[in-house]
GROMACS .gro file of C-alpha atoms in nm:
model
  144
    1MET     CA    1   7.112  17.061   8.067
    2LYS     CA    2   7.415  16.830   8.063
    3ILE     CA    3   7.432  16.457   8.139
    4GLU     CA    4   7.670  16.522   8.431
    5GLU     CA    5   7.383  16.706   8.604
    6ILE     CA    6   7.158  16.400   8.612
    7MET     CA    7   7.387  16.095   8.589
    8SER     CA    8   7.457  15.860   8.876
    9PRO     CA    9   7.817  15.951   8.958
   10GLU     CA   10   7.892  15.643   9.165
   11CYS     CA   11   7.946  15.397   8.886
   12LYS     CA   12   8.037  15.047   8.994
   13TYR     CA   13   8.230  14.841   8.746
   14LEU     CA   14   8.429  14.521   8.725
   15ASP     CA   15   8.779  14.453   8.604
   16GLU     CA   16   8.790  14.260   8.277
   17ASN     CA   17   8.947  13.963   8.460
   18ALA     CA   18   8.658  13.920   8.706
   19SER     CA   19   8.446  13.608   8.674
   20VAL     CA   20   8.091  13.595   8.546
   21VAL     CA   21   7.989  13.484   8.898
   22ASP     CA   22   8.143  13.807   9.035
   23ALA     CA   23   7.932  14.002   8.786
   24ALA     CA   24   7.614  13.815   8.875
   25LYS     CA   25   7.674  13.871   9.247
   26MET     CA   26   7.730  14.243   9.188
   27MET     CA   27   7.415  14.268   8.977
   28ALA     CA   28   7.213  14.091   9.247
   29ALA     CA   29   7.357  14.299   9.532
   30GLU     CA   30   7.316  14.630   9.353
   31ASP     CA   31   6.991  14.541   9.173
   32PHE     CA   32   7.097  14.632   8.822
   33GLY     CA   33   7.105  14.446   8.493
   34ALA     CA   34   7.432  14.565   8.340
   35VAL     CA   35   7.787  14.612   8.461
   36PRO     CA   36   8.052  14.821   8.289
   37ILE     CA   37   8.377  14.631   8.236
   38ALA     CA   38   8.701  14.822   8.266
   39ASN     CA   39   9.073  14.785   8.223
   40GLY     CA   40   9.191  15.013   8.502
   41ASN     CA   41   8.938  15.295   8.480
   42LYS     CA   42   8.906  15.276   8.100
   43LEU     CA   43   8.575  15.139   7.976
   44VAL     CA   44   8.626  14.830   7.755
   45GLY     CA   45   8.285  14.661   7.751
   46MET     CA   46   7.948  14.594   7.908
   47LEU     CA   47   7.810  14.275   8.056
   48THR     CA   48   7.434  14.241   8.089
   49ASP     CA   49   7.219  13.988   8.265
   50ARG     CA   50   7.116  13.874   7.917
   51ASP     CA   51   7.484  13.821   7.822
   52ILE     CA   52   7.524  13.594   8.127
   53VAL     CA   53   7.221  13.385   8.032
   54MET     CA   54   7.274  13.372   7.655
   55ARG     CA   55   7.654  13.359   7.632
   56ALA     CA   56   7.753  13.175   7.949
   57VAL     CA   57   7.476  12.966   8.100
   58ALA     CA   58   7.300  12.862   7.777
   59GLN     CA   59   7.636  12.769   7.623
   60GLY     CA   60   7.724  12.546   7.919
   61CYS     CA   61   8.014  12.759   8.044
   62ASP     CA   62   8.117  12.749   8.408
   63PRO     CA   63   8.037  13.105   8.528
   64ALA     CA   64   8.292  13.071   8.809
   65LYS     CA   65   8.574  13.007   8.560
   66VAL     CA   66   8.477  13.231   8.270
   67LYS     CA   67   8.605  13.590   8.269
   68VAL     CA   68   8.365  13.874   8.203
   69SER     CA   69   8.591  13.981   7.916
   70GLU     CA   70   8.496  13.658   7.735
   71MET     CA   71   8.121  13.718   7.770
   72MET     CA   72   8.089  14.097   7.754
   73SER     CA   73   7.969  14.302   7.462
   74GLY     CA   74   8.277  14.476   7.328
   75LYS     CA   75   8.071  14.728   7.135
   76VAL     CA   76   7.988  14.982   7.403
   77TYR     CA   77   7.754  15.273   7.359
   78TYR     CA   78   7.854  15.557   7.589
   79CYS     CA   79   7.815  15.928   7.622
   80TYR     CA   80   8.029  16.212   7.747
   81SER     CA   81   7.953  16.386   8.073
   82ASP     CA   82   7.922  16.721   7.894
   83ASP     CA   83   7.671  16.597   7.631
   84ASP     CA   84   7.323  16.752   7.627
   85ILE     CA   85   7.044  16.545   7.782
   86ASP     CA   86   6.808  16.577   7.484
   87GLU     CA   87   7.081  16.459   7.247
   88ILE     CA   88   7.155  16.152   7.461
   89ALA     CA   89   6.785  16.070   7.507
   90ASP     CA   90   6.750  16.069   7.128
   91ASN     CA   91   7.062  15.856   7.098
   92MET     CA   92   6.934  15.605   7.356
   93ALA     CA   93   6.607  15.577   7.164
   94GLU     CA   94   6.785  15.525   6.833
   95LEU     CA   95   7.024  15.265   6.979
   96GLN     CA   96   6.744  15.107   7.184
   97VAL     CA   97   6.940  15.108   7.511
   98ARG     CA   98   6.801  15.177   7.858
   99ARG     CA   99   7.128  15.270   8.023
  100MET     CA  100   7.456  15.417   7.912
  101PRO     CA  101   7.800  15.458   8.073
  102VAL     CA  102   7.924  15.815   8.102
  103VAL     CA  103   8.289  15.897   8.035
  104ASP     CA  104   8.497  16.212   8.046
  105ARG     CA  105   8.682  16.334   7.738
  106GLU     CA  106   8.979  16.108   7.826
  107LYS     CA  107   8.731  15.814   7.825
  108ASN     CA  108   8.759  15.753   8.199
  109LEU     CA  109   8.441  15.605   8.341
  110VAL     CA  110   8.274  15.875   8.554
  111GLY     CA  111   7.910  15.766   8.587
  112PHE     CA  112   7.604  15.603   8.443
  113VAL     CA  113   7.283  15.744   8.300
  114SER     CA  114   6.959  15.549   8.273
  115LEU     CA  115   6.603  15.607   8.163
  116GLY     CA  116   6.524  15.650   8.533
  117ASP     CA  117   6.777  15.933   8.560
  118LEU     CA  118   6.621  16.102   8.257
  119SER     CA  119   6.275  16.062   8.406
  120VAL     CA  120   6.347  16.164   8.764
  121ARG     CA  121   6.622  16.423   8.722
  122GLY     CA  122   6.600  16.529   8.360
  123ALA     CA  123   6.320  16.628   8.129
  124LYS     CA  124   6.028  16.383   8.141
  125ARG     CA  125   5.963  16.447   7.772
  126ASP     CA  126   6.316  16.329   7.690
  127ALA     CA  127   6.265  16.013   7.897
  128GLY     CA  128   5.931  15.947   7.729
  129ASP     CA  129   6.077  15.996   7.383
  130ALA     CA  130   6.369  15.767   7.466
  131LEU     CA  131   6.137  15.497   7.602
  132ALA     CA  132   5.915  15.518   7.296
  133GLY     CA  133   6.216  15.465   7.069
  134ILE     CA  134   6.359  15.184   7.281
  135SER     CA  135   6.024  15.006   7.277
  136GLN     CA  136   6.003  14.995   6.898
  137PRO     CA  137   6.074  14.656   6.740
  138ALA     CA  138   6.423  14.639   6.597
  139ASP     CA  139   6.483  14.555   6.230
  140GLY     CA  140   6.115  14.532   6.143
  141ALA     CA  141   6.042  14.256   6.396
  142THR     CA  142   5.687  14.216   6.515
  143PRO     CA  143   5.636  14.305   6.883
  144GLN     CA  144   5.553  14.008   7.105
   0.00000   0.00000   0.00000
């Protein structure tokens, strides 16, 4: 089964020039914790609720004036729409990510896949394996 069969095809994203407040409002309205950041329809980064807290608020930045491009994670993990579900579930576990943007082969943003998508629409075993990997402490840290 391919990712395109289970992904959420309506992927909301923000332009890299949007403010952090715009991102926070979108996250609140849509009830999600990460927003893809794009230049046109090309994926250039991700901004998470944690990025907003740790990189903007905790640093004393004005979220209304700071662009998402200044706070986003530039290293983006993504998958292709024609990738196999089991392969991506393994990849999510290894990378310890709960959600991943989906792009086509030209790297246009076409959707989003989450652990929920794997669980509800994909193979429950793949979702369970991914969750188990994500839940492991990173770099030998002790779980809290």
